[in-house]
XYZ file of C-alpha atoms in Angstrom:
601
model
C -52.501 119.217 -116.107
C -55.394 116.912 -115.633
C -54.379 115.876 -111.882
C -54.337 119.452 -111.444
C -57.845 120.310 -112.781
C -58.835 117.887 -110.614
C -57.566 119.087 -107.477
C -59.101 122.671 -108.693
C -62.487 120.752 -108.713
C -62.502 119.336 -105.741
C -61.345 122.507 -103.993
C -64.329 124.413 -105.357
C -66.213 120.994 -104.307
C -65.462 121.613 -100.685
C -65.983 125.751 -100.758
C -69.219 124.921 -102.367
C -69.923 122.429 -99.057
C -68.518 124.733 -96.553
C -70.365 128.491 -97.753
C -73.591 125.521 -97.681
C -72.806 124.825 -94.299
C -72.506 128.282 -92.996
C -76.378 128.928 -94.533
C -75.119 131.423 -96.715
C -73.902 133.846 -94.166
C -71.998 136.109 -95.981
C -69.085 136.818 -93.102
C -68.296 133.133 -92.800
C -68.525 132.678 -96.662
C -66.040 135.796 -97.157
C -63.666 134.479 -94.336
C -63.682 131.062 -95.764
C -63.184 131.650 -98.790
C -60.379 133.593 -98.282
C -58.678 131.038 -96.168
C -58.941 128.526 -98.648
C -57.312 130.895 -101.283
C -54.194 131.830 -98.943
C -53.121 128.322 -97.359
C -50.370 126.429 -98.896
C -50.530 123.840 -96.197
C -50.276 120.104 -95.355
C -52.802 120.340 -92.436
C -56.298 120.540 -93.874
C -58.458 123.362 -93.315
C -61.728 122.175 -93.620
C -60.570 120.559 -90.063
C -59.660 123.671 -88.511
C -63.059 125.969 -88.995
C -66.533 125.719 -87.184
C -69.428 127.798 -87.834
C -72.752 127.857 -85.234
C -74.134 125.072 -87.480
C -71.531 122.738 -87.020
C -72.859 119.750 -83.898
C -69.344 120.832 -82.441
C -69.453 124.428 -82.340
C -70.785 125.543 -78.903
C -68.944 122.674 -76.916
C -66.072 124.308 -78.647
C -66.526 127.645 -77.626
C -67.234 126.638 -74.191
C -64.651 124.552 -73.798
C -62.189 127.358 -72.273
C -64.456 130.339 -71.784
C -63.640 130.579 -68.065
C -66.227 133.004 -67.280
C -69.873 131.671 -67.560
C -70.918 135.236 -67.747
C -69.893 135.093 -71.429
C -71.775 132.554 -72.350
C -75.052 133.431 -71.710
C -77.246 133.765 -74.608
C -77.500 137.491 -74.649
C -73.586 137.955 -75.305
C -72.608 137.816 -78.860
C -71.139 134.770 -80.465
C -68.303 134.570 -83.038
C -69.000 134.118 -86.372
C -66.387 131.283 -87.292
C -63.947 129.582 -84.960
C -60.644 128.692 -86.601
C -58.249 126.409 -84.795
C -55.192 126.914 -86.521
C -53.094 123.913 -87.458
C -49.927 125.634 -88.417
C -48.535 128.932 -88.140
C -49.392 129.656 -91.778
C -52.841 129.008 -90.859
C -52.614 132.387 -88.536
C -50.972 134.314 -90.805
C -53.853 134.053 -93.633
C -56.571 134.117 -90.742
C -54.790 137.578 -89.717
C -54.790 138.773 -93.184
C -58.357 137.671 -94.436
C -59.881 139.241 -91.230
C -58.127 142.773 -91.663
C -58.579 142.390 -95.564
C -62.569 141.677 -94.770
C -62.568 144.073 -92.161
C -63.909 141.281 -89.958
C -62.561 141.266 -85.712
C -60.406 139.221 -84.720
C -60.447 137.606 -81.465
C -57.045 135.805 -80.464
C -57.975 132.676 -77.516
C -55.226 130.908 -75.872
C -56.306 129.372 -72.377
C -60.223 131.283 -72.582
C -59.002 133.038 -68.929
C -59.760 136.619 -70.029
C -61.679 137.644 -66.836
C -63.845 139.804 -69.092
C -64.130 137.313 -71.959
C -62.422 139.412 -74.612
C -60.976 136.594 -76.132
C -63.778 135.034 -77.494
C -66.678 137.610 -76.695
C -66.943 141.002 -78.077
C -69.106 144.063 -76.659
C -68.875 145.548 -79.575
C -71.342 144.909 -82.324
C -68.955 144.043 -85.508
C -69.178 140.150 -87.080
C -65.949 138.768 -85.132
C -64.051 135.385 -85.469
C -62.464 133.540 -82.929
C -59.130 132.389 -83.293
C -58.422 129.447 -81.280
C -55.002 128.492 -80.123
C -54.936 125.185 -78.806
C -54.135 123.248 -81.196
C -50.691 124.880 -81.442
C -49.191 123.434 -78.102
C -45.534 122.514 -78.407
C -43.198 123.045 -75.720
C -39.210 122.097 -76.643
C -36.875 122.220 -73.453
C -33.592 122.991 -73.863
C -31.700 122.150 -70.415
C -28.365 122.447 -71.623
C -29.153 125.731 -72.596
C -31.930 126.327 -69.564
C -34.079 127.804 -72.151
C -37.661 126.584 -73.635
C -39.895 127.234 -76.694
C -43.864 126.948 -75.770
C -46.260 127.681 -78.079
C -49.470 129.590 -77.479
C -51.711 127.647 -77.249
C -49.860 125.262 -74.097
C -51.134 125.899 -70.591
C -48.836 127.037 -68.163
C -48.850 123.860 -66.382
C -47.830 121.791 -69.609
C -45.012 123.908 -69.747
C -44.328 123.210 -66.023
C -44.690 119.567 -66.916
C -42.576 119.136 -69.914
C -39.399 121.172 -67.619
C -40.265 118.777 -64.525
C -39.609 115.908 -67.270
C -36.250 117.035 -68.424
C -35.249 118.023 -64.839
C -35.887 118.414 -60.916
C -33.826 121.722 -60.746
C -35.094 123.723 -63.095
C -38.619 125.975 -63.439
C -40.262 128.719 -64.662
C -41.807 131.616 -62.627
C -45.287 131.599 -63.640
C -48.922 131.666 -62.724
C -50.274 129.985 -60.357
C -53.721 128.571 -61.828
C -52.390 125.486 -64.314
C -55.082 125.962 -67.306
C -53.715 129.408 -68.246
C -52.924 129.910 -71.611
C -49.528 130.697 -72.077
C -50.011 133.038 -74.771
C -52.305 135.537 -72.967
C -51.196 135.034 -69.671
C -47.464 136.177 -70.510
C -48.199 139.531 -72.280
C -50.213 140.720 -69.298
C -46.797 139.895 -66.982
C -47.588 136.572 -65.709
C -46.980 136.516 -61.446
C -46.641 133.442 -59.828
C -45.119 132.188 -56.168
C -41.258 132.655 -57.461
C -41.734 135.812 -58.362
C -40.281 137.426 -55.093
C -37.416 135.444 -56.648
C -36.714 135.767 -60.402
C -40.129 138.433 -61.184
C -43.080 137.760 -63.878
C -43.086 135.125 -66.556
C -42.393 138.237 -68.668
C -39.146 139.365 -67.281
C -37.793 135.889 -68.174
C -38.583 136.017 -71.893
C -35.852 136.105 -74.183
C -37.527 135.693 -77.935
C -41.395 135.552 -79.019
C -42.792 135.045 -82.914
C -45.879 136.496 -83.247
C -47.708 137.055 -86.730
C -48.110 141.488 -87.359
C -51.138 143.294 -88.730
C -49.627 142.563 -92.067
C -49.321 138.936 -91.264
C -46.123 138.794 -91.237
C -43.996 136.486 -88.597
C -41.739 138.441 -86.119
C -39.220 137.700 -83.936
C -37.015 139.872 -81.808
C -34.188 140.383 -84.017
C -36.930 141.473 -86.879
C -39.076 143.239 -84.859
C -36.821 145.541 -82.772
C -36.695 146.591 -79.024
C -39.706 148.036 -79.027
C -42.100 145.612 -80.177
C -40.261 143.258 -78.021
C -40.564 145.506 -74.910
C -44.489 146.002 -75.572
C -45.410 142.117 -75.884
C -43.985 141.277 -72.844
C -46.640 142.942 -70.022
C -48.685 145.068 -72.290
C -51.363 143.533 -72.328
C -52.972 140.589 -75.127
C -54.760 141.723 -78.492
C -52.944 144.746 -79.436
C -50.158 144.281 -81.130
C -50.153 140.787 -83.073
C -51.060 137.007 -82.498
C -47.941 135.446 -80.046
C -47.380 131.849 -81.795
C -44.523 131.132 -79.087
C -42.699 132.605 -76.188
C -38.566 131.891 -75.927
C -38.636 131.569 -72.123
C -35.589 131.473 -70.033
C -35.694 128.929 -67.071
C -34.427 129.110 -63.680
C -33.142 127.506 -60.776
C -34.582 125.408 -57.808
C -33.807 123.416 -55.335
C -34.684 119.619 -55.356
C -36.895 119.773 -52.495
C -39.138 123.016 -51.846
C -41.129 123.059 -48.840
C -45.302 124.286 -48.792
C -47.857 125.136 -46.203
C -51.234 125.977 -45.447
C -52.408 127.812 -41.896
C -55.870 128.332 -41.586
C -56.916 130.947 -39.525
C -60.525 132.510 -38.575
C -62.107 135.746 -37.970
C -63.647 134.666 -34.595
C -60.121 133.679 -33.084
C -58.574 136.480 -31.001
C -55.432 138.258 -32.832
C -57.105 137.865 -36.420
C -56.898 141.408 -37.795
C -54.034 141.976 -35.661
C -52.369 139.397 -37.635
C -53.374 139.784 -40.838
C -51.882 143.477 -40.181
C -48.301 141.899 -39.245
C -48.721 140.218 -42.523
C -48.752 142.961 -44.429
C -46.231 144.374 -42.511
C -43.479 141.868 -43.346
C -44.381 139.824 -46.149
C -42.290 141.654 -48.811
C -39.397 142.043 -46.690
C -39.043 138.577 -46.026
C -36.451 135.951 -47.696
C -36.992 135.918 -51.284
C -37.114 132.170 -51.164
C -40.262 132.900 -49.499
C -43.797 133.416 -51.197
C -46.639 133.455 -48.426
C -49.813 134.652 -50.141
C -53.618 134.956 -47.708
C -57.117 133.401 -48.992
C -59.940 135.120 -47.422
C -63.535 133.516 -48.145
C -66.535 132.643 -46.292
C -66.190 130.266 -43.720
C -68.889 128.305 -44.874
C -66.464 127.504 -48.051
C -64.821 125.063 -45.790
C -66.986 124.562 -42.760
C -70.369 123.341 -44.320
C -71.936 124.235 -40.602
C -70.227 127.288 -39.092
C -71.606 128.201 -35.837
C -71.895 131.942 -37.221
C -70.644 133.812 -40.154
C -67.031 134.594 -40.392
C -64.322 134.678 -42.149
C -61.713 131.252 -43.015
C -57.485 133.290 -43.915
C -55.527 130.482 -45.240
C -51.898 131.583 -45.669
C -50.541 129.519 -48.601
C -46.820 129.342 -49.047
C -44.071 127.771 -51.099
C -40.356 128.290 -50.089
C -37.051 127.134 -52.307
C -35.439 125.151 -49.997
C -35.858 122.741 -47.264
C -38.112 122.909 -43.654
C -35.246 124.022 -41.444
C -34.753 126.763 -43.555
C -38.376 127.472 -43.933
C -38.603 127.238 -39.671
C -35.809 129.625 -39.320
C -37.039 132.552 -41.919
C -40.547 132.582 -40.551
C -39.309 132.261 -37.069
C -37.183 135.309 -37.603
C -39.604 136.970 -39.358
C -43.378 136.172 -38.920
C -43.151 134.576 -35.975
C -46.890 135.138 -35.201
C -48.487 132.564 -37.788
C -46.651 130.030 -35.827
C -45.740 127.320 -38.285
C -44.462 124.555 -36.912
C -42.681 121.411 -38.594
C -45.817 119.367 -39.066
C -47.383 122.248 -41.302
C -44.414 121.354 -43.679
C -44.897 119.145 -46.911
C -41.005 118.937 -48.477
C -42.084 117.783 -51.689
C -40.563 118.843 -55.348
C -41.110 121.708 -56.976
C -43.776 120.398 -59.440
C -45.606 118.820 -56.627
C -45.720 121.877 -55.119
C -46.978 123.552 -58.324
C -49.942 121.206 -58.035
C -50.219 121.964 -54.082
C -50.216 125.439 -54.482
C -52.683 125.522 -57.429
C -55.214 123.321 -55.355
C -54.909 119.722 -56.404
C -56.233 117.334 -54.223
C -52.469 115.909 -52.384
C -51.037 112.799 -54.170
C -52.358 114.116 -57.399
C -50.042 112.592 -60.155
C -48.644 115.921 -62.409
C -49.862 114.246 -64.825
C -52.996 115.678 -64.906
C -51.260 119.155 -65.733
C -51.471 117.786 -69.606
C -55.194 117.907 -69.633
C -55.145 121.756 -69.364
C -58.283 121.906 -67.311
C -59.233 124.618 -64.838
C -60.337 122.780 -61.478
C -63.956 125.264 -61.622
C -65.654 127.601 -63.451
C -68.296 129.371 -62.551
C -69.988 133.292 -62.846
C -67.551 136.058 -61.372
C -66.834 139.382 -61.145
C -63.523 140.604 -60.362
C -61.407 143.619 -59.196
C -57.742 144.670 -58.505
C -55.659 146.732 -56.111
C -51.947 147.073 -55.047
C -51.349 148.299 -51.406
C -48.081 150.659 -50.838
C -48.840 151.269 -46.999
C -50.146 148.561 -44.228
C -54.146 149.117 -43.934
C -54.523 150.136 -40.535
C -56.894 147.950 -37.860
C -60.032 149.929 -38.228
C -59.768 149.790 -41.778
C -59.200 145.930 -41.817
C -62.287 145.692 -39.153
C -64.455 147.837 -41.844
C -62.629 145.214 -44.571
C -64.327 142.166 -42.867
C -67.918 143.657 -42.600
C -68.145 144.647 -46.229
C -66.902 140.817 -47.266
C -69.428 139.327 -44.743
C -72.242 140.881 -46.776
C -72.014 138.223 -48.814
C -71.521 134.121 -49.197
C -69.616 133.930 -52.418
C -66.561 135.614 -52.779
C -62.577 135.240 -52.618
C -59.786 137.794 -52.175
C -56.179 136.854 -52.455
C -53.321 138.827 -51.454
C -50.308 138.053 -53.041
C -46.982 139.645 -50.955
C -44.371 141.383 -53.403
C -40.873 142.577 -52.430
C -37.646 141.084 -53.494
C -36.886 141.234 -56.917
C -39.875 142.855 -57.592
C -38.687 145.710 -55.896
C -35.104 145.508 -57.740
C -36.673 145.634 -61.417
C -37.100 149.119 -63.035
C -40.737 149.922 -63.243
C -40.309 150.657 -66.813
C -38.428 147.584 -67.832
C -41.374 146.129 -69.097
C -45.009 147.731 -69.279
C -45.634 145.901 -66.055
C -44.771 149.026 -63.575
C -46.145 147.720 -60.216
C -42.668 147.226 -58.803
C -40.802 148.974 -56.190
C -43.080 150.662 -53.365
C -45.890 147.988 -54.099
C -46.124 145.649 -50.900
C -49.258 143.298 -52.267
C -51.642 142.910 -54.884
C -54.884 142.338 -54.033
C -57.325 140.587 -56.095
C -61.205 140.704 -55.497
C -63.782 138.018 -57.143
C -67.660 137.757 -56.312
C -68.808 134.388 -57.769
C -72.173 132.668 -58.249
C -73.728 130.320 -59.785
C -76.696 130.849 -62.309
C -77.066 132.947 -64.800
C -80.074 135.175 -63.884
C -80.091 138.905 -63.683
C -80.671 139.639 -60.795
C -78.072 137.485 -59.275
C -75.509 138.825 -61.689
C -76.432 142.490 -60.169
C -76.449 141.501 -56.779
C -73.233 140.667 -57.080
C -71.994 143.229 -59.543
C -73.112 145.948 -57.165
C -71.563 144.304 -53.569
C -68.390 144.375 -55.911
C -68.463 148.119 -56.626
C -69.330 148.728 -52.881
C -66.287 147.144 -51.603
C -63.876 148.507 -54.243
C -65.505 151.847 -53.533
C -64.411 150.958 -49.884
C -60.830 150.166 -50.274
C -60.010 153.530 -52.302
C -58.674 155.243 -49.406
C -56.326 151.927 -48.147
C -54.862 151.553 -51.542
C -52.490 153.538 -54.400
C -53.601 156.488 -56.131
C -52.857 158.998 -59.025
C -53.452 156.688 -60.398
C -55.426 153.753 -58.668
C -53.084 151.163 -59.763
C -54.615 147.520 -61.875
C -53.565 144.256 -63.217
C -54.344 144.269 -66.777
C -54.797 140.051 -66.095
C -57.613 141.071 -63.940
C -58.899 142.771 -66.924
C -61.801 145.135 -65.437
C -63.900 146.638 -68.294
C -65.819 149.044 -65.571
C -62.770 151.151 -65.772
C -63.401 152.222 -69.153
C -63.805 150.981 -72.534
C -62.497 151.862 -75.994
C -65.742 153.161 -78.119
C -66.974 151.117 -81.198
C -65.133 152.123 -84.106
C -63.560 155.293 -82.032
C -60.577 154.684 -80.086
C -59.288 157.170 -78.217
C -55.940 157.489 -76.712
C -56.937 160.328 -74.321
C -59.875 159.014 -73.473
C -58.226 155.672 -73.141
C -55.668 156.807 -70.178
C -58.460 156.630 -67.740
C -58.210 152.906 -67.609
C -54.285 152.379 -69.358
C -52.650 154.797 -66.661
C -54.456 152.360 -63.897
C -52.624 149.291 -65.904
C -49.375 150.521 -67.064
C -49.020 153.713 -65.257
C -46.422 155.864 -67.266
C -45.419 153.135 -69.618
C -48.771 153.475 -71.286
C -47.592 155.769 -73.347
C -44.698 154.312 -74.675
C -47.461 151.767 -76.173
C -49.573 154.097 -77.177
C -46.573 155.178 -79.425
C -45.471 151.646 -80.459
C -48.922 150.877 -81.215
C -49.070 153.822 -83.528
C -45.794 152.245 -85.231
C -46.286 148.726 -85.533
C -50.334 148.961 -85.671
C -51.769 152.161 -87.074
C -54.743 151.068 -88.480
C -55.688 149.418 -85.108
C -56.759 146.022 -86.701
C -55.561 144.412 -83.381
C -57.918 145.866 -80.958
C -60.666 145.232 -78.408
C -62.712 147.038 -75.560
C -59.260 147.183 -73.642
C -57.054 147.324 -76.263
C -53.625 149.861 -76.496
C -54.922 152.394 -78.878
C -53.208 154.584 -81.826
C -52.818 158.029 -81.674
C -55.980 159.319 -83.412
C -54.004 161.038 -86.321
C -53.120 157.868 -87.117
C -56.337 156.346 -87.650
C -57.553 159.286 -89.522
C -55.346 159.201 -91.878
C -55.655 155.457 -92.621
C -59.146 155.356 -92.752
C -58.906 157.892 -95.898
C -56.436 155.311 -97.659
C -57.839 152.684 -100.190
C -56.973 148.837 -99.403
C -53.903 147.727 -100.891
C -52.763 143.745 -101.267
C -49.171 143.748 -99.601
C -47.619 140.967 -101.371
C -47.048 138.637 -98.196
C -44.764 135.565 -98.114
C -45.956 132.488 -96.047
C -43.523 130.408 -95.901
C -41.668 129.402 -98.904
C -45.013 129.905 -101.344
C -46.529 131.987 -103.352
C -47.005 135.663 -102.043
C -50.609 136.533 -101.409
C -51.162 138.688 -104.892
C -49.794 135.425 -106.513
C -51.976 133.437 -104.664
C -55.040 135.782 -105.461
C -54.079 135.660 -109.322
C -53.794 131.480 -109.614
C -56.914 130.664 -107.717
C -59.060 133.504 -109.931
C -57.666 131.864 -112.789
C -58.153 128.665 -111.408
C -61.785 129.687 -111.364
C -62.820 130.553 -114.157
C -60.576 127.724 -116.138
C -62.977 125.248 -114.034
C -65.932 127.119 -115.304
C -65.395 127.394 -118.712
C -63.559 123.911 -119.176
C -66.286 121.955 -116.854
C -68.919 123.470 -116.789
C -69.160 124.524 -113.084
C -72.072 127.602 -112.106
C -69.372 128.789 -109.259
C -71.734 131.555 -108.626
C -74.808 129.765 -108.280
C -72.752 127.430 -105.430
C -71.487 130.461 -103.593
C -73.362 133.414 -101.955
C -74.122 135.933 -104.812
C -72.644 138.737 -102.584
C -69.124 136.827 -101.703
C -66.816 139.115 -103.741
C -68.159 142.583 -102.878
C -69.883 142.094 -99.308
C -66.032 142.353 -97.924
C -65.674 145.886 -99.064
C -68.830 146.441 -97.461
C -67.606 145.340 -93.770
C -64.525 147.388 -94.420
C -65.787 150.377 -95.096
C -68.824 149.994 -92.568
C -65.567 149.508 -90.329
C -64.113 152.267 -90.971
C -66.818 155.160 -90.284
């Protein structure tokens, strides 16, 4: 009895340090609080949460935010940012956020392009929830299967299979440093596609902790839950602790290239409309994908502006092979045998994603994006060629500026083979590229940001007549928040087809009804997020709070949880004398309600 008084005391010891720490801010206090009351844990908490006055806090929340844009002063900042330790650790963050009615922002790899994941337009207290300290990946060759938790980048999953074995992969994204939690749920395309699809058609099982913070896999969750997590988009339907991802085939040797080509040599558009022309026909072995930028981006001293096309390719299999296809079928880029780099299939993960050549893969574990910088960006998918004077017109508009990159990335093969409503990813059959616009710079003034912002709208403006429509297809992993926005506090389903038909086409309302299901209350949302049908919000918002009793593991349910540590409480203060209220924030027990109600006008 007395070791466990004395562990009572030293909890309250370290609330009564950490509500001092957070200066008597009454979200962070709640939040805390609760955390502390719901973990039954081994890992510690107090080494998991950081509030603005912590030394560490903004390094942390910079660390991934990929976009500079959303770190400028005038953006909101997060409240709290927990970095779970354990999976219990998400349930009760999950739980103590929708019980406070605080937001909850889930972070993997920080490559939101509109920084949803640890920004927030919307003017609600919101925590960040921090996934990278939950980074195991387990390989399982015999079974040519892996486990990866959330918080892993891509490329430490591409590491860990490249440890266990030369022939097998997965078909993934291309930049290293994405998370693999985000990057999955919004489909996850990567230079095999052509040959196995997304990331997300090779998932077989996922946990992920529910609005009720409970942990799900497929078996408990059902089809439908399973269908929506895989392309529909991060931050709507729970918190993905892990992907089951099945892994394919390749050969020992694949075989890369790079052909530069510029706007000033004769045949340029005339190639670049060939391209398009054949690239999703060819072998599926084949992934050829075109870079435009400035030419000054590798010429420091061009002799006038222009444009630099590098076509960037991996193929599974050797250079004769590689020779024959594009001699058969492109013959116009003219590769020859010195272009070639036969390499293996994790060196070319680290060619293709920009590595400097003889980088050791190594370097995959730090989980670091090569730049960051200021960007806008856009998406398109093409279902006809662009014709020559609309390619000319193409090259003008890009010339109008110095900072930019678009990326075409060819689609065909089993893309075209996989139902478009297999998963909410419908750009399939009929789609010959994706295109992919970004304006960069480099400081974080104003005016620069709207110089930019508005040559961005002008060219997207432009390519509307070259690209689909009804609706103007998007990739929801090119998250673009100037095609509409979910209102504070007043989701909208109708309204919210504007911008989900351009991301899921059809299929957006099979998650609008899943949502409803699995997520009623909309605690999982964001300025992008999958919304309920309205009746359903209505009709929660009229309903008290109830505590669901919740199991976390094999402890106490939450209610039983609530009752010990209460009791806990006030033994401490009557036996020893402890002023618990004059330690914590006077308003700690009630301000909660407060936020939920206030969240729930």
């Amino acid at each position: 009895m007395a070791t466990s008084s004395l562990e009572t005391v030293i909890t309250v010891l370290i609330l009564c340090l950490c509500y001092t720490s957070s200066n008597s801010n009454p979200v962070q206090a709640n939040f805390m609080e609760c955390l502390y009351k719901r973990i039954d844990s081994p890992n510690p908490l107090s080494a998991s949460c950081y509030t603005p006055s912590n030394s560490s806090f903004t390094a942390l929340l910079n660390s991934t935010a990929n976009n500079l844009r959303y770190l400028l002063p005038s953006v909101g900042k997060p409240q709290l940012i927990h970095m779970p330790l354990d999976d219990s650790h998400v349930q009760a963050a999950v739980v103590c956020a929708r019980r406070l009615g605080i937001q909850l922002r889930v972070r993997s790899g920080g490559h939101d392009y509109e920084g949803v994941s640890y920004a927030s337009e919307f003017r609600d207290p919101f925590v960040v929830l921090d996934m990278s300290k939950l980074r195991s990946v387990v390989v399982d060759i015999p079974h040519e299967t892996a486990w990866v938790e959330a918080g892993a980048t891509i490329g430490e999953l591409y590491y860990r299979i490249a440890q266990q074995s030369p022939i097998h992969a997965f078909p993934a994204g291309l930049c290293t440093s994405l998370g693999v939690g985000g990057h999955i749920t919004g489909g996850a395309y990567g230079p095999m596609m052509r040959k196995y699809g997304l990331g997300a058609d090779n998932v077989v099982d996922v946990r992920v902790v529910g609005p009720n913070g409970n942990i799900l896999n497929r078996r408990t969750m059902g089809e439908d839950l399973f269908w929506a997590l895989r392309g529909g988009g991060g931050g709507s339907f729970g918190v993905i602790l892990a992907w089951k991802v099945r892994l394919v085939r390749v050969p020992p040797i694949v075989t890369t290239f790079t052909v530069a080509k510029s706007s000033l040599e004769p045949g340029f558009t005339k190639l670049l409309h060939r391209w398009q022309q054949v690239a999703d026909k060819l072998d599926h072995n084949l992934f050829i994908r075109v870079e435009f930028m400035p030419a000054a981006a590798t010429h420091p001293k061009p002799t006038q502006k222009s444009l630099q096309a590098l076509f960037n390719a991996m193929f599974l299999g050797g250079a004769d092979g590689l020779l024959q296809v594009m001699g058969e079928g492109f013959p116009e880029l003219g590769v020859q045998l010195r272009d070639c780099n036969q390499i293996s299939w994790i060196e070319a993960i680290l060619y293709i994603a920009g590595y400097p050549s003889g980088t050791s893969p190594d370097v995959l574990l730090k989980g670091k994006p090569l730049f960051r910088n200021y960007f806008k960006a856009k998406s398109d998918f093409a279902r006809e060629p662009i014709p020559e004077a609309g390619l000319k017109g193409l090259w003008n508009k890009l010339l109008e500026t110095d900072s930019f990159v678009m990326i075409w990335n060819p689609y065909g093969g089993m893309m075209s083979r996989i139902p478009e409503d297999q998963t909410p990813f419908p750009h399939r059959n009929g789609t010959i590229y994706k295109i992919q616009y970004v304006a960069t710079w480099q400081d974080g003034e104003a005016s620069t940001a709207n110089k930019h912002m508005t040559w961005i709208n002008d060219l997207y403006d432009y390519m509307e007549p070259y690209v689909s429509n009804s609706p103007r297809e998007a990739y929801v992993n090119y998250r673009d928040l100037n095609l509409g926005m979910n209102q504070h506090h007043n989701t909208d389903a109708t309204k919210a087809r504007t911008w989900g038909h351009k991301y899921f086409k059809n299929n957006f309302e099979r998650l609008v009804q899943i949502k409803t299901k699995f997520d009623p209350e909309n605690f999982f949302r964001h300025e992008q997020s999958i919304p309920p049908l309205p009746s359903s919000i209505k009709k929660t918002k009229r309903r008290p709070r109830v505590h669901h009793k919740k199991q976390f593991k094999n402890g106490p349910s939450m209610m039983d949880q609530d009752r010990d540590h209460d009791a806990d409480m006030r033994e401490v203060s009557k036996k020893d004398g402890w002023k618990l209220l004059a330690c914590l924030p006077s308003s700690i027990y009630h301000c909660g309600y407060a936020f939920q109600i206030h969240c729930q006008t």
